PDB file of C-alpha atoms and ligand atoms in Angstrom:
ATOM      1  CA  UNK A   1      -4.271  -1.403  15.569  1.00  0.00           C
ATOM      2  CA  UNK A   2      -4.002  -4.399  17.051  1.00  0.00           C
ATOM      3  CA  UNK A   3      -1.588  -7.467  16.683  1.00  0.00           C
ATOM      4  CA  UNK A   4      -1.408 -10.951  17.846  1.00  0.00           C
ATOM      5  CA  UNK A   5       1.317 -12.528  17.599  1.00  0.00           C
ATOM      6  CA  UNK A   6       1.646 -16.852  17.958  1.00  0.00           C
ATOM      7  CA  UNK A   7       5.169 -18.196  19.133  1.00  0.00           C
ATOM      8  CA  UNK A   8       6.718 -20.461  20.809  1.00  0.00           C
ATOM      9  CA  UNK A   9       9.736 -18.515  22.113  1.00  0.00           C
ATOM     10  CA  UNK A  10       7.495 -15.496  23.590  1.00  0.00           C
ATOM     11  CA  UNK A  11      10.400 -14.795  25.373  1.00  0.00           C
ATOM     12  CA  UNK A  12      12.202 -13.221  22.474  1.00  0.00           C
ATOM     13  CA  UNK A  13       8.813 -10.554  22.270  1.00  0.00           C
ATOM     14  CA  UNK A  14       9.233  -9.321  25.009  1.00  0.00           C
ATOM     15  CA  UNK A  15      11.332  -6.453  24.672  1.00  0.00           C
ATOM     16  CA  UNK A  16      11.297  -5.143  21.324  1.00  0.00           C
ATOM     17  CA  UNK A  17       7.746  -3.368  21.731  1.00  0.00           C
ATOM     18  CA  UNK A  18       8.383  -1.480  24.932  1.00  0.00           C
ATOM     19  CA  UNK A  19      10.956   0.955  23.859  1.00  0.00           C
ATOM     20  CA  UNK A  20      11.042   4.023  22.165  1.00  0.00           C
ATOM     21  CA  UNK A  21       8.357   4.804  19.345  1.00  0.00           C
ATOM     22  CA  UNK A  22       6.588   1.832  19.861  1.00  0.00           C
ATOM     23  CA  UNK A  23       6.097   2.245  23.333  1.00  0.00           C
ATOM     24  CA  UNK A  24       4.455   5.757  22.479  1.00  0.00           C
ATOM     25  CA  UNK A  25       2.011   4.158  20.034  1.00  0.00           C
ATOM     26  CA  UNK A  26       1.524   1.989  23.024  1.00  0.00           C
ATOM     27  CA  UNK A  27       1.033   4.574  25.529  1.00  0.00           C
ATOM     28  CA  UNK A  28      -1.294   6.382  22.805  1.00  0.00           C
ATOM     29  CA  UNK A  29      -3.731   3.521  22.343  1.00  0.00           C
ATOM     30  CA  UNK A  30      -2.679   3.539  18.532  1.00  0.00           C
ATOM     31  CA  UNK A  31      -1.144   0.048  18.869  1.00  0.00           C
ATOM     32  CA  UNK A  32      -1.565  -2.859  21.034  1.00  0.00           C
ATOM     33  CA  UNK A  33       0.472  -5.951  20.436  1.00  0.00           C
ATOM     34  CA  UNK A  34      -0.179  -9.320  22.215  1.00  0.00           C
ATOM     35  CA  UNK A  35       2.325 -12.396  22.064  1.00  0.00           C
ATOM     36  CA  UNK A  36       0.783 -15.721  22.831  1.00  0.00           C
ATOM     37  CA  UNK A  37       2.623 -18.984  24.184  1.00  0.00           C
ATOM     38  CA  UNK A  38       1.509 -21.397  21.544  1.00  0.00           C
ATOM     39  CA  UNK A  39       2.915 -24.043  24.060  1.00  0.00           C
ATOM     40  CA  UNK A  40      -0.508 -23.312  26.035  1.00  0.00           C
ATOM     41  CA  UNK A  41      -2.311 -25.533  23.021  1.00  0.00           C
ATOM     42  CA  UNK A  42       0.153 -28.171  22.884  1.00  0.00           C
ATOM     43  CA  UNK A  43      -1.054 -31.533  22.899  1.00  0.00           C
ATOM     44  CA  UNK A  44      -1.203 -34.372  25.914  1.00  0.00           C
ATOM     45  CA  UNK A  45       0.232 -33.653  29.247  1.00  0.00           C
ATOM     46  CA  UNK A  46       3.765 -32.377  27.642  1.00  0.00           C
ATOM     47  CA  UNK A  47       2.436 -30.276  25.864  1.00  0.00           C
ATOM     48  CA  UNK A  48       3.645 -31.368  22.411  1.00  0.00           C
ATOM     49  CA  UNK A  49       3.996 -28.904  19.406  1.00  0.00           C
ATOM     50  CA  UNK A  50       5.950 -29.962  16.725  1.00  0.00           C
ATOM     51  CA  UNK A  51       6.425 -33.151  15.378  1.00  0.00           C
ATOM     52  CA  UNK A  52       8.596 -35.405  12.684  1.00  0.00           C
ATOM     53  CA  UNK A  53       7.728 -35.042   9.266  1.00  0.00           C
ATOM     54  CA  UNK A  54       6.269 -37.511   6.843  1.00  0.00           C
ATOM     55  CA  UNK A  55       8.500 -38.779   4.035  1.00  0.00           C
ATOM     56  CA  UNK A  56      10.783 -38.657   6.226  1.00  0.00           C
ATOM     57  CA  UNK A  57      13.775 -36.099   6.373  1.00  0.00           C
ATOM     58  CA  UNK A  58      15.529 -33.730   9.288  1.00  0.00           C
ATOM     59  CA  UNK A  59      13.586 -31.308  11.584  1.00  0.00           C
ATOM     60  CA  UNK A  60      10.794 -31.136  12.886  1.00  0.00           C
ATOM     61  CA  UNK A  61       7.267 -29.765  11.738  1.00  0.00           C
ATOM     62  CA  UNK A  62       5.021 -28.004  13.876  1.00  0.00           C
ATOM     63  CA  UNK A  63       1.719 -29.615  14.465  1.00  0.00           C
ATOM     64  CA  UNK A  64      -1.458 -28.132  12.638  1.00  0.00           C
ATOM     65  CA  UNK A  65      -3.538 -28.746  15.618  1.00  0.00           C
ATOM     66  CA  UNK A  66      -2.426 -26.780  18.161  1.00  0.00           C
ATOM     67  CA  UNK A  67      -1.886 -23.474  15.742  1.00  0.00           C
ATOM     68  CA  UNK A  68      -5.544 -24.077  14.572  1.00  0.00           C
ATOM     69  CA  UNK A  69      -6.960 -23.929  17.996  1.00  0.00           C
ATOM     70  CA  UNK A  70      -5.035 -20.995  18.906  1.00  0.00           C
ATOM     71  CA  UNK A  71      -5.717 -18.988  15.806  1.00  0.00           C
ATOM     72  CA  UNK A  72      -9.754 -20.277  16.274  1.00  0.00           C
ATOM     73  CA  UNK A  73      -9.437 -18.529  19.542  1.00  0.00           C
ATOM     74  CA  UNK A  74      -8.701 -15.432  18.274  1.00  0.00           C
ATOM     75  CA  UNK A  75     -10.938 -15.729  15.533  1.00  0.00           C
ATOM     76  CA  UNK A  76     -13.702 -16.834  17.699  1.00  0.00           C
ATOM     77  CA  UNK A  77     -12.646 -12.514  19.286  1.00  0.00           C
ATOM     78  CA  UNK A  78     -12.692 -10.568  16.390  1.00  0.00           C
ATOM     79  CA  UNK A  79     -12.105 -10.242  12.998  1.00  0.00           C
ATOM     80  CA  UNK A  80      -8.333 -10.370  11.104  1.00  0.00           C
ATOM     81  CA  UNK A  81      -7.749  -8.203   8.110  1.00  0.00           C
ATOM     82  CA  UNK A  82      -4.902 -10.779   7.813  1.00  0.00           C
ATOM     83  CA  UNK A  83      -3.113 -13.783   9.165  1.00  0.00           C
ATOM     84  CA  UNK A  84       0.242 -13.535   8.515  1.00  0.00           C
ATOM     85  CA  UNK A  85       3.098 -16.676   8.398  1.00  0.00           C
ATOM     86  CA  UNK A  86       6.758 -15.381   8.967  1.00  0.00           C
ATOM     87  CA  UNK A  87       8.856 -17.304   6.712  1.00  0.00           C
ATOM     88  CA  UNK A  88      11.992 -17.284   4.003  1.00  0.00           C
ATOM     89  CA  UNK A  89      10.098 -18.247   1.349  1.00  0.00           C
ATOM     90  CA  UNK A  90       7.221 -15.527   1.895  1.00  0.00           C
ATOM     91  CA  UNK A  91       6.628 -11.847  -0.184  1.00  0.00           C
ATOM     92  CA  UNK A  92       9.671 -10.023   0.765  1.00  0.00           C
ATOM     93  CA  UNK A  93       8.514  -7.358   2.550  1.00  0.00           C
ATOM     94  CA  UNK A  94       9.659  -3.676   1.997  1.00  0.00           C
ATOM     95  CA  UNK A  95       7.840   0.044   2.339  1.00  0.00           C
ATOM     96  CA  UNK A  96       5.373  -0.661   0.163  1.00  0.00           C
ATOM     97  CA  UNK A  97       3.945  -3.309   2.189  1.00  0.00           C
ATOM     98  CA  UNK A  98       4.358  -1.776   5.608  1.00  0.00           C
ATOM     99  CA  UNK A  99       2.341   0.703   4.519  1.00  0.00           C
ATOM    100  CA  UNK A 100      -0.269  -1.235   3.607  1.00  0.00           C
ATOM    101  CA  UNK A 101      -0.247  -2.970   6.421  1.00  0.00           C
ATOM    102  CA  UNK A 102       0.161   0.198   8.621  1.00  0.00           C
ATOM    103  CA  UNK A 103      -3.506   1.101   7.719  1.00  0.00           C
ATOM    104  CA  UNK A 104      -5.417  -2.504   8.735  1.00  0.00           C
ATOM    105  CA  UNK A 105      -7.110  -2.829  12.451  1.00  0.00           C
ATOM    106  CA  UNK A 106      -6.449  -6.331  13.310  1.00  0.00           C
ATOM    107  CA  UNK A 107      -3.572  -8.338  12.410  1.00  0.00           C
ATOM    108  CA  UNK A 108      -2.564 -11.975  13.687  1.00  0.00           C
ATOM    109  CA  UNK A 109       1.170 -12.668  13.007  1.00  0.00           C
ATOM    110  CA  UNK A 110       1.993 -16.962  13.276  1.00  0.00           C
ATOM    111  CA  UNK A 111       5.905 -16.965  13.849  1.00  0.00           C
ATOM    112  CA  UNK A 112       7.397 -20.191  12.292  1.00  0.00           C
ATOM    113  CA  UNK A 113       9.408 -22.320  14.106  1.00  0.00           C
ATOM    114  CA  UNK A 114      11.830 -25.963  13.011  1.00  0.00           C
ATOM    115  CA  UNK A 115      11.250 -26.738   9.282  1.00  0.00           C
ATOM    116  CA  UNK A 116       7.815 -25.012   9.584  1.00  0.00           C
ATOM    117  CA  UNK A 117       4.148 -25.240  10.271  1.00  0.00           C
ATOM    118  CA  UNK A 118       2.200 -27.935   8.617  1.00  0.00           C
ATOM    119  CA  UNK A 119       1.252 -26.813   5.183  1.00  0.00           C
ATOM    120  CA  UNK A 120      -2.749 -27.173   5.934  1.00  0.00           C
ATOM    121  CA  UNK A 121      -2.009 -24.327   8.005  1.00  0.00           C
ATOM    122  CA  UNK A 122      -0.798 -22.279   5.234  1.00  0.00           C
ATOM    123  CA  UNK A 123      -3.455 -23.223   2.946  1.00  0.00           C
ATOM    124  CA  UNK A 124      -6.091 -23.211   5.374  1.00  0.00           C
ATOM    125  CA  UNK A 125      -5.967 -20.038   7.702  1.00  0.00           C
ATOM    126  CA  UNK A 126      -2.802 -17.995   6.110  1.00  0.00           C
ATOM    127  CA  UNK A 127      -3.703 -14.925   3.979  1.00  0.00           C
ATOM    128  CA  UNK A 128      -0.215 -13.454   3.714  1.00  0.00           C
ATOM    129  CA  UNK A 129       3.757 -15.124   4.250  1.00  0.00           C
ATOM    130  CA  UNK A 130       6.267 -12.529   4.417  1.00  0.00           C
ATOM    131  CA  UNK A 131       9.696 -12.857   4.612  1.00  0.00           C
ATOM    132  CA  UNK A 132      12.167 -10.044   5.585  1.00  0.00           C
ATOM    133  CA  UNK A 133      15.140 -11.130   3.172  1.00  0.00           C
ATOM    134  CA  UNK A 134      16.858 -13.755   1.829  1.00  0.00           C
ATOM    135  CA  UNK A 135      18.276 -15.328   4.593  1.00  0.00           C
ATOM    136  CA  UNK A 136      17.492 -17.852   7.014  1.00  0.00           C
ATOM    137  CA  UNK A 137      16.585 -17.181  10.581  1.00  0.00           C
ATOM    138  CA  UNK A 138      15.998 -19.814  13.590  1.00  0.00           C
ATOM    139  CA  UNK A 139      12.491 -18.535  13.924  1.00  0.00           C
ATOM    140  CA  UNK A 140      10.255 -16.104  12.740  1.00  0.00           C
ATOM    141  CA  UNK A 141      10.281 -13.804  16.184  1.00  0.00           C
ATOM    142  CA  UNK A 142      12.427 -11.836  15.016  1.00  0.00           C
ATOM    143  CA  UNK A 143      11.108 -10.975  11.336  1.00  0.00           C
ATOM    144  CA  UNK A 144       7.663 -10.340  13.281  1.00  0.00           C
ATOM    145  CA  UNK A 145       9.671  -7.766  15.264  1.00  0.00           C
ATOM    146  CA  UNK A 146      10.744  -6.308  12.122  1.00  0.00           C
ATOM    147  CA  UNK A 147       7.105  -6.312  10.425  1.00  0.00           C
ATOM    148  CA  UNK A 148       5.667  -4.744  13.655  1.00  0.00           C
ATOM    149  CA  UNK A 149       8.594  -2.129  13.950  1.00  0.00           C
ATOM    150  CA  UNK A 150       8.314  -1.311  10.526  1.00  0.00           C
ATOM    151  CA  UNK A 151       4.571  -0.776  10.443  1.00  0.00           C
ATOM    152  CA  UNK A 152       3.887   0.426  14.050  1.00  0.00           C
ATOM    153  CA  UNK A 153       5.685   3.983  13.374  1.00  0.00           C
ATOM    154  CA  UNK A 154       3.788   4.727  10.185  1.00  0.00           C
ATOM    155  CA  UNK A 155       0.393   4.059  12.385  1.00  0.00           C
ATOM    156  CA  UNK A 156      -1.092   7.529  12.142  1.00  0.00           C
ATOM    157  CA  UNK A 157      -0.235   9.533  15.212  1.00  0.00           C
ATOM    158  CA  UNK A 158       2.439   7.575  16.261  1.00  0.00           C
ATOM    159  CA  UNK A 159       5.371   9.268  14.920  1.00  0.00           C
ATOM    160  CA  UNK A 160       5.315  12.789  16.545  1.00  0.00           C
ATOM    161  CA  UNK A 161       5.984  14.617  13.432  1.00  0.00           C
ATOM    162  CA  UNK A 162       3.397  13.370  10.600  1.00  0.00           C
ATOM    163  CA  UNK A 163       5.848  14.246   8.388  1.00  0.00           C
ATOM    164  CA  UNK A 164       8.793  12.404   9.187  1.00  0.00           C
ATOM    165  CA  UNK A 165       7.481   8.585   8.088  1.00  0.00           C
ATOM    166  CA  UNK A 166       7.116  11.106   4.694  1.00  0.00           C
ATOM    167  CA  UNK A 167      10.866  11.193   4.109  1.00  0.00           C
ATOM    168  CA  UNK A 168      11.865   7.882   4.994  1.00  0.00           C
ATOM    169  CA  UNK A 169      14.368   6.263   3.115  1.00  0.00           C
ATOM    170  CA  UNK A 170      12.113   4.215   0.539  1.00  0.00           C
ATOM    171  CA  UNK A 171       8.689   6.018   1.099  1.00  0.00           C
ATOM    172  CA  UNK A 172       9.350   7.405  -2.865  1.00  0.00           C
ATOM    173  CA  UNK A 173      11.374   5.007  -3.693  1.00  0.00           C
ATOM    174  CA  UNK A 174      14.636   7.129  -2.652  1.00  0.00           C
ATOM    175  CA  UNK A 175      17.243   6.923   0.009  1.00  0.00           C
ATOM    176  CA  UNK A 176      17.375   9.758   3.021  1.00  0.00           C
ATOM    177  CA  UNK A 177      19.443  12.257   2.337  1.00  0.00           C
ATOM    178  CA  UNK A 178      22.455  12.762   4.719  1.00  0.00           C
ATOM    179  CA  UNK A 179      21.799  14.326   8.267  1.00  0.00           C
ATOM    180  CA  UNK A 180      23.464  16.419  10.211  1.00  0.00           C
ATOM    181  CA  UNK A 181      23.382  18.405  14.441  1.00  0.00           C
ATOM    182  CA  UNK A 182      25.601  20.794  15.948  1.00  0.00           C
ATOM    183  CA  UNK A 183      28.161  21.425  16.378  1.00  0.00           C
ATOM    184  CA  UNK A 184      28.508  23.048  12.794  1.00  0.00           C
ATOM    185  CA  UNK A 185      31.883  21.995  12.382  1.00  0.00           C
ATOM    186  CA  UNK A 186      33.584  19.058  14.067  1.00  0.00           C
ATOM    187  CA  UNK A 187      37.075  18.173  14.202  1.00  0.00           C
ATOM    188  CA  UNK A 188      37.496  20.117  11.255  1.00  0.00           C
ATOM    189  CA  UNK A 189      34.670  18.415   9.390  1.00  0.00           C
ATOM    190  CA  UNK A 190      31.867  20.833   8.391  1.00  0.00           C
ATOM    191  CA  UNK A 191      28.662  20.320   7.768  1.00  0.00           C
ATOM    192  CA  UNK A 192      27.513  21.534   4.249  1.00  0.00           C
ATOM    193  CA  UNK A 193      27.098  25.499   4.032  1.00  0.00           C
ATOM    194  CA  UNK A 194      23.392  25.310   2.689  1.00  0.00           C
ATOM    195  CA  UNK A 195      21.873  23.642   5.422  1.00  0.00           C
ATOM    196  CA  UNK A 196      22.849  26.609   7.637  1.00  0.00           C
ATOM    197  CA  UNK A 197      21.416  29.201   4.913  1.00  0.00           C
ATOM    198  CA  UNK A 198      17.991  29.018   6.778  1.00  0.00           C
ATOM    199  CA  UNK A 199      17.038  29.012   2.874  1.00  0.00           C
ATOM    200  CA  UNK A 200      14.822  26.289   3.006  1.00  0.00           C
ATOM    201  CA  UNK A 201      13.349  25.795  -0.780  1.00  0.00           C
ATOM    202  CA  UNK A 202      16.767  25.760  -1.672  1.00  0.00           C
ATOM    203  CA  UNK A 203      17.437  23.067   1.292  1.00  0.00           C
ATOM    204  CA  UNK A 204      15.109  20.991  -0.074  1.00  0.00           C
ATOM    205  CA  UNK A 205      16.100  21.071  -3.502  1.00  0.00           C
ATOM    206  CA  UNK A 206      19.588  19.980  -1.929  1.00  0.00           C
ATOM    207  CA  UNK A 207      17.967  17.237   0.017  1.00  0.00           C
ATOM    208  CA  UNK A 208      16.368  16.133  -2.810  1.00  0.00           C
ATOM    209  CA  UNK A 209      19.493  15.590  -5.080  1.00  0.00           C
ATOM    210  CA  UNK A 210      21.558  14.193  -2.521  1.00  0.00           C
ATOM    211  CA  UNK A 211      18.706  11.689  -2.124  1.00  0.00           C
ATOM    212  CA  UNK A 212      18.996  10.877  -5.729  1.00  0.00           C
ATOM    213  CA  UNK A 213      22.453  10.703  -5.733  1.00  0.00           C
ATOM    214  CA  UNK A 214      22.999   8.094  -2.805  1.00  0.00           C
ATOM    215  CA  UNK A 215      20.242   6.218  -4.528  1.00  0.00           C
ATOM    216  CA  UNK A 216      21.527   6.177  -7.574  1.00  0.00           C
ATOM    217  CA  UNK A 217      25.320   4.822  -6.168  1.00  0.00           C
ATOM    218  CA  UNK A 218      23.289   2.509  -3.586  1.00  0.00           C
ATOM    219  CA  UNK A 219      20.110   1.332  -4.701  1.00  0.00           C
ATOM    220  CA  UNK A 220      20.080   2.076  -8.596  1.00  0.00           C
ATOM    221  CA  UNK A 221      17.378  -0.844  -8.724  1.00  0.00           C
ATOM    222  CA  UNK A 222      14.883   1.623  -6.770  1.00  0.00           C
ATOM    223  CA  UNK A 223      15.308   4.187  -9.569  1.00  0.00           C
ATOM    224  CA  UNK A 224      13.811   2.014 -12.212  1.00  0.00           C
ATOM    225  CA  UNK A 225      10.589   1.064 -10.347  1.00  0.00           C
TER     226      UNK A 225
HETATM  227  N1  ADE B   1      11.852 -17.195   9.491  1.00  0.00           N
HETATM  228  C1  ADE B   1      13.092 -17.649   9.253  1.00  0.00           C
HETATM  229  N2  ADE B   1      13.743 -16.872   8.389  1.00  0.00           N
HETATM  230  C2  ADE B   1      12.878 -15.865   8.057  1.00  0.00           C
HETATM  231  C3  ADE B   1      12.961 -14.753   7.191  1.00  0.00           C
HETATM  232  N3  ADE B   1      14.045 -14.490   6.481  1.00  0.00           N
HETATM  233  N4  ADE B   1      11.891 -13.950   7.106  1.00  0.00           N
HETATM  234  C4  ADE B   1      10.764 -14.217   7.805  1.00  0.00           C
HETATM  235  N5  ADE B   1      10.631 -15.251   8.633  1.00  0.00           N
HETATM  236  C5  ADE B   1      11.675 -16.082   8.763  1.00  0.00           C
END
């Protein structure tokens, strides 16, 4: 897979993708993610971006232009399953949609910046918003993050056991069950006799109802879906 992400603070990408599972799917060839300066297609010699908005009103709007030349360019390279705006007032995004995403080739991800992009934008090149909850952030770099976190581990290959992304909290609509490691009993604390059984249909029988019992004092909403 591979993802293109448009911002104006680049700076904020660069860590987040060179760590830990994501740098495997890097190292693996299973995903390549490439943040782009979208100050390198702002206008006149200061490179302008954003812009005030008409009707009036506070904050500032970025500028159609220079997002439609940068996402031509990449157009103009290959071909996006989908073009996706970061913003609060997007599809919340959850498992369901990581997963769907997980499985696409080419992705282009626009990270929103002041009050937003110019709606032409939206209506012109967009094929997806997402937002990543109901809150407000001061940019979309770091809900991209999130969406290419979220989705770059349940790449096929990536995660070293293909099973794991299986039990995920929220893969069937259930929390994880709780986890424990060694020591088998700390500071008095043990851990619960039938993990240590080495009886493993009835382990998984346990898992299972612990599962469904955080769920149901957590997240009773999932157990209706
Ligand atoms: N940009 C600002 N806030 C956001 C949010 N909650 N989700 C996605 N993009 C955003």
């Amino acid at each position: 897979m591979r993802i293109d992400i448009i911002s104006v603070v680049p700076e904020l990408l660069e860590s987040p993708f060179q760590h830990s599972i994501l740098k495997r799917a890097h190292e693996r060839g299973l995903l390549e993610v490439n943040v782009h300066n979208l100050r390198e297609y702002g206008l006149g010699k200061h490179k302008q971006l954003d812009d005030y908005q008409f009707g009036g009103g506070a904050g500032m709007v970025l500028m159609a232009e220079p997002v439609a030349n940068c996402i031509d360019d990449l157009k103009a390279q290959r071909t996006y399953d989908e073009i996706i705006y970061m913003t609060p007032d997007g599809k919340l995004f959850d498992q369901k949609l990581a997963n769907r995403l997980s499985l696409k080739e080419n992705l282009i991800i626009l990270c929103g910046h002041y009050k937003g992009v110019d709606e032409r934008i939206r209506e012109q090149y967009i094929t997806l918003e997402i937002s990543i909850g109901d809150y407000v952030l001061s940019g979309g770099e770091l809900a991209a993050a999130v969406v290419v976190d979220a989705i770059g581990r349940l790449i096929p290959g990536v995660l070293n056991d293909e099973t794991s992304a299986l039990f995920d909290s929220f893969q069937d609509n259930l929390l994880a069950p709780p986890v424990y490691t060694r020591p088998a009993e700390f500071r008095g604390l043990k851990v619960p006799e039938i993990l240590l059984s080495g009886n493993f249909p009835a382990i998984e029988e346990w898992r299972y109802e612990e599962a469904l019992k955080r769920t149901q004092e957590r997240r009773p909403e999932l157990l209706d879906e």
